[in-house]
Amino acid sequence: MAESSAQNRKKKIDTSSLPQAFEPGKMPPQAVDLEEAVLGALMLEKEAVNDVIDVLSKESFYKEVHQKIYGAILTLFAESKPIDILTVTEQLRTNGELELVGGPYYISQLTNRVASAANIEFHARIISQKHIQRELIRISSETIKDAYDETTDVFDLLDKAESSLFKVAEGNIRKNYDSMTELIQQAIKQVEDLSHKTDGVSGIPTGFHDLDRVTSGFQPSDMVVLAARPGMGKTAFVLSLARNTAVEFNHPVAVFSLEMSSLQLVNRLIASETELSAEKLKKGQLQDHEWQQLHAKIGKLADAPIFIDDTPALSVFELRAKCRRLKAQHDIQMVIIDYLQLMTAGGEKGNREQEISTISRSVKSIAKELNVPIIALSQLSRAVETRGGDKKPQLSDLRESGAIEQDADMVMFIYRPEYYGITTDEAGESVEGMGEIIIAKHRNGALENIHLKFIANLAKFANLETSDEFHFNSGEMPTSDEFGNTTQIRKSRMDDLENDDYSSNESAPF
């Protein structure tokens, strides 16, 4: 008998230790008086429902009877029927729920609590906020409960929590419409602002003159996909782009590197900025004048508003949260993701194509929400390698999902002929040290091929000079220091490296 009592006490202790959805002695977040006011206003003015239909759902209401009443109102709205005390009462009677909500008397009392629907949208948003608070408490308590369960897979738990929070955010963040008057005024102001610019760049400049000429800079809310086979220089290109945007134009840039560490990226930027070879920086074998060159040229890069996050296996939920934080704290103007296929979708796992589709769609929605261009790097399939001819990539080569092509506002490919042993073009001109940016999709502009020079030992792309100083045949490329002096950069054995992006089983140049 004593043993049985001890077991009962143990059971009671175990039960009390489980997390509860709401703490004892505390009421869940709610605004019942506002719920009554909103429901009353909906039955007083027929147009009031239009102000709250995209703010409130049935679940937004705390009291169950209010959920049923609002459900009846939604039914009437969907059937284009008038909404008033009599029609709502009749709809509840049809649903068999009239007595459950307190009968006709309770319905009539709701309209006595409010004089008009003047502040209904404001009241509705407070109700929605209380609902979000309750959902956060529910999700958190479920996560705590599952975390105490030793049989729970921790990564499944992370996915579940992440997915639940993402659904709360997506279900409650809505953008209001803009009137044509407001949009026309914004468009005219934009045209007036552009008329004062001499470079014709309306978006975020890249520092690559020909690319800016075609795109007018990367436009806010655009998703730009940059795709190439390993070794073509995707990371080198976006680092050059980030450097130009941040250093030359002082636009803050966020870089999410899922493959390389932040220190590796910084070392690459240092090599590019100081024009010191990666090999020397890796070994630290610098002569006295090179140390002076390093310290003299590193200043602008050190002050550049570039923010690097090297979190591996980044999920779209984490990306959204980090981007929002960077936008609020540093007003970032462009986001770079290196690269798309290394991200995770979070939530329930499907096949890889579905997951990439979810990631692509989410990246586009983040670009729209923050009103910044997002440059997302992507891998190409091996079909490029098996094709004959010049092996130039095409849209069908985008790896794992056609959704990437569909969601992207612009798709660009990097193509370096000498990677495939091609040294001359169709006209017999040398293409050594040349990179080509192929704009294969451009939702708001022209399709063109942009030629840049690729400086291999600096892992850097630069504007292609038309002067005779650039000797393609010799593989020598002139660069200018801050005093305008021209020096020759010779080809490096890094040209022969198979993978410019340096996967995890390969050694990086530094």
Short mmCIF file of C-alpha atoms in Angstrom, two decimals:
data_model
loop_
_atom_site.label_atom_id
_atom_site.label_comp_id
_atom_site.label_asym_id
_atom_site.label_seq_id
_atom_site.Cartn_x
_atom_site.Cartn_y
_atom_site.Cartn_z
CA MET A 1 0.00 0.00 0.00
CA ALA A 2 2.90 2.32 0.91
CA GLU A 3 4.60 1.45 -2.37
CA SER A 4 1.40 2.31 -4.27
CA SER A 5 1.17 5.73 -2.52
CA ALA A 6 4.79 6.47 -3.40
CA GLN A 7 4.09 5.66 -7.05
CA ASN A 8 1.06 7.97 -7.04
CA ARG A 9 3.15 10.79 -5.57
CA LYS A 10 5.80 10.19 -8.25
CA LYS A 11 3.14 10.36 -10.98
CA LYS A 12 1.87 13.66 -9.59
CA ILE A 13 5.37 15.12 -9.59
CA ASP A 14 5.97 14.02 -13.19
CA THR A 15 2.67 15.52 -14.34
CA SER A 16 3.28 18.85 -12.67
CA SER A 17 6.74 19.09 -14.23
CA LEU A 18 5.32 19.04 -17.74
CA PRO A 19 5.15 22.50 -19.35
CA GLN A 20 1.70 23.97 -19.62
CA ALA A 21 0.41 25.99 -22.56
CA PHE A 22 -0.33 28.91 -20.25
CA GLU A 23 1.17 29.56 -16.84
CA PRO A 24 -1.12 28.96 -13.84
CA GLY A 25 -2.59 32.20 -12.53
CA LYS A 26 -2.07 34.00 -15.84
CA MET A 27 -4.70 34.66 -18.45
CA PRO A 28 -3.86 33.99 -22.10
CA PRO A 29 -3.41 37.17 -24.18
CA GLN A 30 -6.87 38.27 -25.24
CA ALA A 31 -9.06 41.28 -26.04
CA VAL A 32 -12.62 40.02 -25.54
CA ASP A 33 -14.10 43.51 -25.32
CA LEU A 34 -12.58 44.39 -28.70
CA GLU A 35 -13.85 41.09 -30.14
CA GLU A 36 -17.38 42.08 -29.10
CA ALA A 37 -16.90 45.56 -30.56
CA VAL A 38 -15.64 44.21 -33.90
CA LEU A 39 -18.47 41.68 -34.24
CA GLY A 40 -21.01 44.36 -33.36
CA ALA A 41 -19.53 46.76 -35.91
CA LEU A 42 -19.62 44.08 -38.61
CA MET A 43 -23.37 43.73 -38.09
CA LEU A 44 -23.93 47.50 -38.01
CA GLU A 45 -22.21 48.51 -41.25
CA LYS A 46 -22.26 46.29 -44.31
CA GLU A 47 -18.91 47.55 -45.68
CA ALA A 48 -17.03 46.98 -42.42
CA VAL A 49 -16.23 43.37 -43.26
CA ASN A 50 -14.00 44.54 -46.14
CA ASP A 51 -11.68 46.22 -43.63
CA VAL A 52 -11.04 43.11 -41.55
CA ILE A 53 -11.44 40.18 -43.93
CA ASP A 54 -7.70 39.95 -44.62
CA VAL A 55 -6.73 40.68 -40.99
CA LEU A 56 -8.88 38.23 -39.03
CA SER A 57 -9.61 34.54 -39.33
CA LYS A 58 -11.98 32.51 -37.16
CA GLU A 59 -9.03 31.39 -35.02
CA SER A 60 -8.09 35.00 -34.29
CA PHE A 61 -10.95 35.22 -31.76
CA TYR A 62 -10.29 34.03 -28.23
CA LYS A 63 -13.87 33.10 -27.25
CA GLU A 64 -15.30 30.09 -29.05
CA VAL A 65 -18.73 31.73 -29.37
CA HIS A 66 -17.09 34.65 -31.16
CA GLN A 67 -15.37 32.24 -33.52
CA LYS A 68 -18.76 30.75 -34.44
CA ILE A 69 -20.34 34.18 -34.96
CA TYR A 70 -17.46 35.35 -37.14
CA GLY A 71 -17.68 32.07 -39.06
CA ALA A 72 -21.34 32.82 -39.84
CA ILE A 73 -20.34 36.31 -41.01
CA LEU A 74 -17.67 34.82 -43.30
CA THR A 75 -20.24 32.44 -44.77
CA LEU A 76 -22.61 35.32 -45.54
CA PHE A 77 -19.76 37.32 -47.06
CA ALA A 78 -18.68 34.40 -49.27
CA GLU A 79 -22.26 34.03 -50.54
CA SER A 80 -22.58 37.81 -51.14
CA LYS A 81 -25.47 38.07 -48.68
CA PRO A 82 -26.13 41.12 -46.48
CA ILE A 83 -24.59 41.07 -43.00
CA ASP A 84 -26.77 42.33 -40.11
CA ILE A 85 -28.28 41.07 -36.85
CA LEU A 86 -31.08 39.15 -38.59
CA THR A 87 -28.98 37.47 -41.29
CA VAL A 88 -26.24 36.45 -38.83
CA THR A 89 -28.86 35.06 -36.43
CA GLU A 90 -30.48 33.09 -39.24
CA GLN A 91 -27.11 31.77 -40.44
CA LEU A 92 -26.24 30.58 -36.95
CA ARG A 93 -29.65 28.89 -36.74
CA THR A 94 -28.94 27.15 -40.06
CA ASN A 95 -25.57 26.03 -38.74
CA GLY A 96 -27.22 24.65 -35.59
CA GLU A 97 -25.11 26.98 -33.42
CA LEU A 98 -27.54 29.72 -32.39
CA GLU A 99 -28.19 28.40 -28.87
CA LEU A 100 -24.50 27.60 -28.42
CA VAL A 101 -23.58 31.27 -28.81
CA GLY A 102 -26.25 32.52 -26.41
CA GLY A 103 -29.25 32.91 -28.72
CA PRO A 104 -30.62 36.02 -30.47
CA TYR A 105 -30.30 38.04 -27.26
CA TYR A 106 -26.47 37.74 -27.19
CA ILE A 107 -26.27 38.67 -30.88
CA SER A 108 -28.33 41.81 -30.31
CA GLN A 109 -26.24 42.76 -27.28
CA LEU A 110 -23.08 42.85 -29.43
CA THR A 111 -24.40 45.75 -31.49
CA ASN A 112 -25.14 47.72 -28.32
CA ARG A 113 -21.45 47.76 -27.40
CA VAL A 114 -20.34 49.88 -30.34
CA ALA A 115 -21.65 53.04 -31.99
CA SER A 116 -19.96 52.69 -35.39
CA ALA A 117 -17.28 50.84 -37.34
CA ALA A 118 -14.93 53.84 -37.42
CA ASN A 119 -11.99 52.10 -35.70
CA ILE A 120 -12.74 48.53 -36.69
CA GLU A 121 -9.46 47.91 -38.57
CA PHE A 122 -7.39 49.14 -35.61
CA HIS A 123 -9.39 46.94 -33.24
CA ALA A 124 -9.03 43.96 -35.60
CA ARG A 125 -5.24 44.30 -35.65
CA ILE A 126 -5.11 44.23 -31.85
CA ILE A 127 -7.20 41.03 -31.87
CA SER A 128 -4.80 39.58 -34.46
CA GLN A 129 -1.79 40.49 -32.32
CA LYS A 130 -3.32 38.74 -29.29
CA HIS A 131 -3.87 35.67 -31.45
CA ILE A 132 -0.21 35.72 -32.53
CA GLN A 133 0.85 35.92 -28.88
CA ARG A 134 -1.30 32.90 -28.01
CA GLU A 135 0.12 30.97 -30.96
CA LEU A 136 3.69 31.77 -29.90
CA ILE A 137 2.92 30.55 -26.38
CA ARG A 138 1.35 27.37 -27.78
CA ILE A 139 4.26 26.65 -30.13
CA SER A 140 6.83 27.39 -27.43
CA SER A 141 5.14 25.16 -24.86
CA GLU A 142 4.83 22.30 -27.37
CA THR A 143 8.51 22.72 -28.23
CA ILE A 144 9.47 22.63 -24.54
CA LYS A 145 7.36 19.53 -23.98
CA ASP A 146 8.87 17.73 -26.98
CA ALA A 147 12.39 18.83 -25.98
CA TYR A 148 11.97 17.02 -22.63
CA ASP A 149 11.05 13.83 -24.51
CA GLU A 150 14.28 11.82 -24.92
CA THR A 151 12.84 9.93 -27.90
CA THR A 152 12.42 13.14 -29.93
CA ASP A 153 14.87 13.68 -32.78
CA VAL A 154 16.35 17.12 -32.12
CA PHE A 155 16.59 18.06 -35.80
CA ASP A 156 12.98 17.05 -36.42
CA LEU A 157 12.06 19.20 -33.43
CA LEU A 158 13.96 22.16 -34.88
CA ASP A 159 12.21 21.71 -38.21
CA LYS A 160 8.80 21.47 -36.54
CA ALA A 161 9.34 24.60 -34.42
CA GLU A 162 10.77 26.52 -37.37
CA SER A 163 7.90 25.51 -39.64
CA SER A 164 5.26 26.43 -37.03
CA LEU A 165 6.77 29.88 -36.46
CA PHE A 166 7.10 30.43 -40.20
CA LYS A 167 3.40 29.64 -40.65
CA VAL A 168 2.45 32.14 -37.95
CA ALA A 169 4.54 34.83 -39.65
CA GLU A 170 3.26 34.09 -43.15
CA GLY A 171 -0.35 33.89 -42.02
CA ASN A 172 -0.32 37.26 -40.29
CA ILE A 173 1.96 39.49 -42.37
CA ARG A 174 -0.04 41.14 -45.13
CA LYS A 175 0.77 44.15 -47.26
CA ASN A 176 -1.97 46.67 -47.90
CA TYR A 177 -2.79 47.77 -51.43
CA ASP A 178 -1.50 50.98 -52.99
CA SER A 179 -3.80 53.32 -54.87
CA MET A 180 -3.05 54.32 -58.45
CA THR A 181 -2.65 57.94 -57.33
CA GLU A 182 0.06 56.99 -54.85
CA LEU A 183 1.81 54.70 -57.34
CA ILE A 184 1.79 57.33 -60.09
CA GLN A 185 3.30 59.87 -57.71
CA GLN A 186 6.03 57.41 -56.72
CA ALA A 187 6.75 56.56 -60.37
CA ILE A 188 6.99 60.25 -61.39
CA LYS A 189 9.30 60.97 -58.45
CA GLN A 190 11.49 58.04 -59.47
CA VAL A 191 11.71 59.35 -63.05
CA GLU A 192 12.57 62.83 -61.75
CA ASP A 193 15.30 61.42 -59.50
CA LEU A 194 16.74 59.41 -62.39
CA SER A 195 16.80 62.48 -64.61
CA HIS A 196 19.47 63.95 -62.32
CA LYS A 197 21.67 60.87 -62.66
CA THR A 198 24.26 60.76 -65.41
CA ASP A 199 25.05 57.05 -65.23
CA GLY A 200 21.48 55.82 -65.86
CA VAL A 201 21.63 53.48 -62.85
CA SER A 202 18.29 53.31 -61.03
CA GLY A 203 19.00 50.29 -58.83
CA ILE A 204 22.01 49.04 -56.88
CA PRO A 205 25.16 49.50 -59.02
CA THR A 206 27.51 46.57 -59.52
CA GLY A 207 30.59 48.51 -60.59
CA PHE A 208 30.67 46.55 -63.87
CA HIS A 209 29.89 49.25 -66.42
CA ASP A 210 28.42 47.09 -69.19
CA LEU A 211 26.30 45.09 -66.73
CA ASP A 212 24.95 48.29 -65.17
CA ARG A 213 24.18 49.62 -68.63
CA VAL A 214 21.95 46.63 -69.41
CA THR A 215 20.32 46.24 -65.98
CA SER A 216 20.38 49.87 -64.75
CA GLY A 217 21.71 48.27 -61.57
CA PHE A 218 20.05 45.42 -59.69
CA GLN A 219 16.50 46.53 -58.91
CA PRO A 220 14.86 46.42 -55.46
CA SER A 221 12.70 43.33 -54.80
CA ASP A 222 14.38 41.42 -57.68
CA MET A 223 15.63 37.87 -57.28
CA VAL A 224 18.75 37.49 -59.44
CA VAL A 225 20.02 33.96 -59.99
CA LEU A 226 23.70 33.59 -60.89
CA ALA A 227 24.46 30.07 -62.08
CA ALA A 228 27.56 28.31 -63.34
CA ARG A 229 29.43 25.04 -63.22
CA PRO A 230 32.01 24.59 -60.42
CA GLY A 231 35.23 26.41 -61.26
CA MET A 232 33.70 29.17 -63.35
CA GLY A 233 34.08 31.79 -60.62
CA LYS A 234 30.65 32.30 -59.03
CA THR A 235 32.09 33.23 -55.64
CA ALA A 236 34.79 35.39 -57.24
CA PHE A 237 32.18 37.31 -59.21
CA VAL A 238 29.82 38.04 -56.29
CA LEU A 239 32.74 39.02 -54.05
CA SER A 240 33.91 41.47 -56.72
CA LEU A 241 30.32 42.70 -57.00
CA ALA A 242 29.93 43.05 -53.21
CA ARG A 243 33.23 44.91 -52.98
CA ASN A 244 32.28 47.35 -55.75
CA THR A 245 28.82 48.00 -54.29
CA ALA A 246 30.05 48.52 -50.73
CA VAL A 247 33.41 50.26 -51.32
CA GLU A 248 32.71 52.37 -54.42
CA PHE A 249 29.05 53.22 -53.74
CA ASN A 250 28.77 52.72 -49.96
CA HIS A 251 25.68 50.48 -50.19
CA PRO A 252 25.55 47.95 -47.31
CA VAL A 253 25.70 44.34 -48.54
CA ALA A 254 24.87 41.10 -46.67
CA VAL A 255 26.69 37.95 -47.79
CA PHE A 256 25.46 34.53 -46.65
CA SER A 257 28.19 32.00 -47.37
CA LEU A 258 27.04 28.43 -46.85
CA GLU A 259 30.15 26.86 -48.38
CA MET A 260 33.20 28.92 -47.46
CA SER A 261 34.04 30.39 -44.07
CA SER A 262 33.85 34.12 -43.54
CA LEU A 263 37.62 34.26 -43.03
CA GLN A 264 38.24 32.58 -46.38
CA LEU A 265 35.99 35.12 -48.08
CA VAL A 266 37.77 38.01 -46.37
CA ASN A 267 41.15 36.64 -47.45
CA ARG A 268 39.90 36.58 -51.01
CA LEU A 269 38.68 40.17 -50.72
CA ILE A 270 42.08 41.19 -49.31
CA ALA A 271 43.90 39.57 -52.25
CA SER A 272 41.59 41.29 -54.70
CA GLU A 273 41.85 44.70 -53.02
CA THR A 274 45.61 44.73 -52.41
CA GLU A 275 46.54 42.91 -55.66
CA LEU A 276 48.77 40.59 -53.69
CA SER A 277 48.69 36.98 -54.82
CA ALA A 278 46.63 34.51 -52.86
CA GLU A 279 49.63 32.22 -52.57
CA LYS A 280 51.71 34.86 -50.80
CA LEU A 281 48.89 35.77 -48.43
CA LYS A 282 48.29 32.12 -47.63
CA LYS A 283 51.93 31.59 -46.64
CA GLY A 284 52.51 35.05 -45.22
CA GLN A 285 55.61 35.44 -47.39
CA LEU A 286 55.44 39.16 -48.02
CA GLN A 287 58.36 41.47 -48.63
CA ASP A 288 58.62 44.81 -46.87
CA HIS A 289 57.09 46.82 -49.72
CA GLU A 290 54.27 44.26 -49.96
CA TRP A 291 53.47 44.69 -46.27
CA GLN A 292 53.28 48.42 -46.92
CA GLN A 293 51.03 47.77 -49.92
CA LEU A 294 48.80 45.53 -47.78
CA HIS A 295 48.31 48.14 -45.05
CA ALA A 296 47.96 51.02 -47.53
CA LYS A 297 45.15 49.44 -49.52
CA ILE A 298 43.25 47.59 -46.81
CA GLY A 299 41.73 50.73 -45.27
CA LYS A 300 38.79 51.15 -47.67
CA LEU A 301 37.93 47.46 -47.42
CA ALA A 302 38.05 47.52 -43.62
CA ASP A 303 35.50 50.34 -43.54
CA ALA A 304 33.24 48.77 -46.19
CA PRO A 305 29.65 47.99 -45.06
CA ILE A 306 29.87 44.27 -45.91
CA PHE A 307 28.30 41.83 -43.45
CA ILE A 308 29.26 38.16 -43.83
CA ASP A 309 27.33 35.27 -42.26
CA ASP A 310 28.81 31.80 -42.75
CA THR A 311 26.10 29.77 -40.97
CA PRO A 312 26.09 26.30 -42.62
CA ALA A 313 22.87 24.66 -43.87
CA LEU A 314 20.98 27.94 -43.43
CA SER A 315 17.19 27.54 -43.49
CA VAL A 316 14.83 29.97 -45.21
CA PHE A 317 13.35 30.82 -41.81
CA GLU A 318 16.78 31.78 -40.45
CA LEU A 319 17.56 33.70 -43.64
CA ARG A 320 14.38 35.75 -43.32
CA ALA A 321 15.06 36.53 -39.65
CA LYS A 322 18.70 37.46 -40.26
CA CYS A 323 17.86 39.64 -43.26
CA ARG A 324 15.15 41.48 -41.32
CA ARG A 325 17.61 42.13 -38.51
CA LEU A 326 20.34 43.35 -40.88
CA LYS A 327 17.83 45.58 -42.68
CA ALA A 328 16.71 47.12 -39.40
CA GLN A 329 20.22 47.56 -37.96
CA HIS A 330 22.30 48.38 -41.04
CA ASP A 331 19.79 49.13 -43.82
CA ILE A 332 21.31 46.55 -46.17
CA GLN A 333 20.68 47.31 -49.84
CA MET A 334 21.62 43.94 -51.35
CA VAL A 335 21.76 40.30 -50.22
CA ILE A 336 24.03 37.61 -51.67
CA ILE A 337 23.45 33.87 -51.04
CA ASP A 338 26.28 31.44 -51.85
CA TYR A 339 24.66 29.15 -52.73
CA LEU A 340 20.99 28.14 -53.11
CA GLN A 341 21.35 24.33 -53.16
CA LEU A 342 23.09 24.34 -49.76
CA MET A 343 20.08 25.91 -48.03
CA THR A 344 17.35 23.95 -46.30
CA ALA A 345 13.62 24.57 -46.52
CA GLY A 346 12.77 23.54 -42.94
CA GLY A 347 9.45 22.01 -42.01
CA GLU A 348 8.29 18.73 -43.49
CA LYS A 349 10.77 17.13 -45.83
CA GLY A 350 9.75 16.32 -49.40
CA ASN A 351 11.84 15.44 -52.39
CA ARG A 352 14.77 17.70 -53.24
CA GLU A 353 12.98 19.39 -56.14
CA GLN A 354 10.07 20.40 -53.88
CA GLU A 355 12.52 21.66 -51.26
CA ILE A 356 14.42 23.81 -53.78
CA SER A 357 11.07 25.17 -55.03
CA THR A 358 10.16 26.19 -51.48
CA ILE A 359 13.57 27.81 -50.95
CA SER A 360 13.36 29.70 -54.26
CA ARG A 361 9.85 30.95 -53.54
CA SER A 362 10.86 32.06 -50.04
CA VAL A 363 13.94 33.92 -51.28
CA LYS A 364 11.78 35.84 -53.75
CA SER A 365 9.29 36.72 -50.99
CA ILE A 366 12.14 38.01 -48.77
CA ALA A 367 13.37 40.21 -51.64
CA LYS A 368 9.87 41.70 -51.99
CA GLU A 369 9.36 42.13 -48.25
CA LEU A 370 12.68 43.94 -47.69
CA ASN A 371 12.61 45.68 -51.09
CA VAL A 372 16.22 44.74 -51.86
CA PRO A 373 17.76 42.70 -54.69
CA ILE A 374 18.86 39.21 -53.68
CA ILE A 375 21.66 37.58 -55.70
CA ALA A 376 21.29 33.82 -55.29
CA LEU A 377 24.05 31.58 -56.61
CA SER A 378 23.03 28.24 -58.08
CA GLN A 379 24.69 25.17 -59.49
CA LEU A 380 24.19 23.92 -63.03
CA SER A 381 23.63 20.29 -63.99
CA ARG A 382 26.31 18.17 -65.64
CA ALA A 383 24.43 18.41 -68.94
CA VAL A 384 26.68 21.38 -69.76
CA GLU A 385 29.76 19.16 -69.70
CA THR A 386 28.26 16.49 -71.95
CA ARG A 387 27.21 18.94 -74.66
CA GLY A 388 29.43 19.55 -77.63
CA GLY A 389 30.47 22.88 -79.09
CA ASP A 390 31.34 25.83 -76.85
CA LYS A 391 29.41 24.38 -73.87
CA LYS A 392 27.65 27.62 -73.08
CA PRO A 393 25.01 27.12 -70.36
CA GLN A 394 21.29 27.57 -70.96
CA LEU A 395 18.18 27.86 -68.79
CA SER A 396 17.39 24.15 -68.96
CA ASP A 397 20.71 23.46 -67.20
CA LEU A 398 19.52 24.98 -63.89
CA ARG A 399 19.91 22.21 -61.39
CA GLU A 400 17.12 20.41 -59.49
CA SER A 401 14.17 22.71 -60.10
CA GLY A 402 12.49 24.71 -62.83
CA ALA A 403 11.03 26.83 -60.02
CA ILE A 404 14.32 28.73 -59.82
CA GLU A 405 13.91 29.90 -63.39
CA GLN A 406 10.24 30.70 -62.77
CA ASP A 407 10.80 32.74 -59.59
CA ALA A 408 13.86 34.64 -60.78
CA ASP A 409 13.53 38.12 -62.25
CA MET A 410 16.92 37.69 -63.85
CA VAL A 411 19.04 34.62 -64.60
CA MET A 412 22.72 35.08 -65.38
CA PHE A 413 25.37 32.50 -66.28
CA ILE A 414 29.14 32.78 -65.91
CA TYR A 415 31.06 31.30 -68.80
CA ARG A 416 34.85 31.20 -69.21
CA PRO A 417 35.86 29.57 -72.51
CA GLU A 418 39.42 28.76 -71.42
CA TYR A 419 37.98 26.52 -68.68
CA TYR A 420 37.10 24.12 -71.52
CA GLY A 421 40.41 24.68 -73.35
CA ILE A 422 38.88 27.16 -75.81
CA THR A 423 41.43 29.91 -76.47
CA THR A 424 39.87 31.78 -79.41
CA ASP A 425 36.37 32.84 -80.34
CA GLU A 426 34.58 32.40 -83.67
CA ALA A 427 36.36 35.45 -85.08
CA GLY A 428 39.75 34.05 -84.11
CA GLU A 429 40.25 36.56 -81.28
CA SER A 430 41.91 35.38 -78.09
CA VAL A 431 39.63 34.76 -75.12
CA GLU A 432 42.33 34.06 -72.55
CA GLY A 433 41.58 35.69 -69.22
CA MET A 434 38.08 36.56 -70.35
CA GLY A 435 34.83 35.91 -68.50
CA GLU A 436 31.37 36.21 -69.99
CA ILE A 437 28.20 37.04 -68.09
CA ILE A 438 25.28 35.65 -70.09
CA ILE A 439 21.93 37.26 -69.22
CA ALA A 440 19.55 34.41 -70.16
CA LYS A 441 16.42 35.81 -68.53
CA HIS A 442 15.63 39.44 -67.80
CA ARG A 443 12.05 40.13 -66.83
CA ASN A 444 12.42 43.89 -67.17
CA GLY A 445 15.18 44.34 -69.73
CA ALA A 446 17.30 43.09 -72.59
CA LEU A 447 19.22 39.83 -72.95
CA GLU A 448 22.92 40.43 -73.58
CA ASN A 449 26.32 38.87 -73.05
CA ILE A 450 28.65 41.00 -70.92
CA HIS A 451 32.41 40.52 -71.26
CA LEU A 452 34.64 40.98 -68.22
CA LYS A 453 38.22 40.10 -67.47
CA PHE A 454 38.97 37.37 -64.96
CA ILE A 455 42.16 37.75 -62.93
CA ALA A 456 42.73 34.23 -61.70
CA ASN A 457 45.48 34.71 -59.13
CA LEU A 458 43.39 37.38 -57.42
CA ALA A 459 40.09 35.47 -57.83
CA LYS A 460 38.62 38.67 -59.19
CA PHE A 461 36.43 39.95 -62.03
CA ALA A 462 37.00 43.44 -63.43
CA ASN A 463 35.77 45.65 -66.24
CA LEU A 464 37.17 44.67 -69.60
CA GLU A 465 39.31 47.51 -70.87
CA THR A 466 39.22 48.11 -74.61
CA SER A 467 42.71 49.59 -74.67
CA ASP A 468 45.63 47.80 -76.32
CA GLU A 469 47.31 47.48 -72.95
CA PHE A 470 45.29 44.30 -72.29
CA HIS A 471 47.22 41.55 -74.04
CA PHE A 472 44.96 38.53 -74.41
CA ASN A 473 47.59 36.53 -76.26
CA SER A 474 50.17 36.90 -73.54
CA GLY A 475 47.67 36.36 -70.76
CA GLU A 476 48.86 39.59 -69.13
CA MET A 477 46.29 41.91 -67.66
CA PRO A 478 47.00 45.48 -66.61
CA THR A 479 45.77 46.73 -63.28
CA SER A 480 46.05 50.23 -61.87
CA ASP A 481 46.93 51.14 -58.35
CA GLU A 482 45.42 54.05 -56.47
CA PHE A 483 47.97 56.41 -58.07
CA GLY A 484 47.03 55.35 -61.60
CA ASN A 485 50.23 53.35 -62.20
CA THR A 486 49.72 50.34 -64.44
CA THR A 487 51.16 46.96 -63.52
CA GLN A 488 50.95 43.60 -65.27
CA ILE A 489 49.21 40.65 -63.64
CA ARG A 490 50.38 37.38 -65.17
CA LYS A 491 48.45 34.14 -65.36
CA SER A 492 48.70 31.91 -62.35
CA ARG A 493 48.58 28.15 -62.03
CA MET A 494 45.27 28.78 -60.25
CA ASP A 495 43.79 28.92 -63.76
CA ASP A 496 44.14 25.16 -63.81
CA LEU A 497 42.26 24.56 -60.57
CA GLU A 498 39.14 22.51 -61.25
CA ASN A 499 36.84 24.15 -58.75
CA ASP A 500 36.89 27.86 -58.04
CA ASP A 501 34.26 27.44 -55.37
CA TYR A 502 36.38 25.03 -53.33
CA SER A 503 34.14 22.31 -52.03
CA SER A 504 34.65 20.84 -48.60
CA ASN A 505 37.07 18.12 -49.74
CA GLU A 506 39.34 20.53 -51.62
CA SER A 507 41.84 23.00 -50.27
CA ALA A 508 41.13 26.67 -50.75
CA PRO A 509 43.87 28.97 -52.09
CA PHE A 510 44.17 30.54 -48.62
#
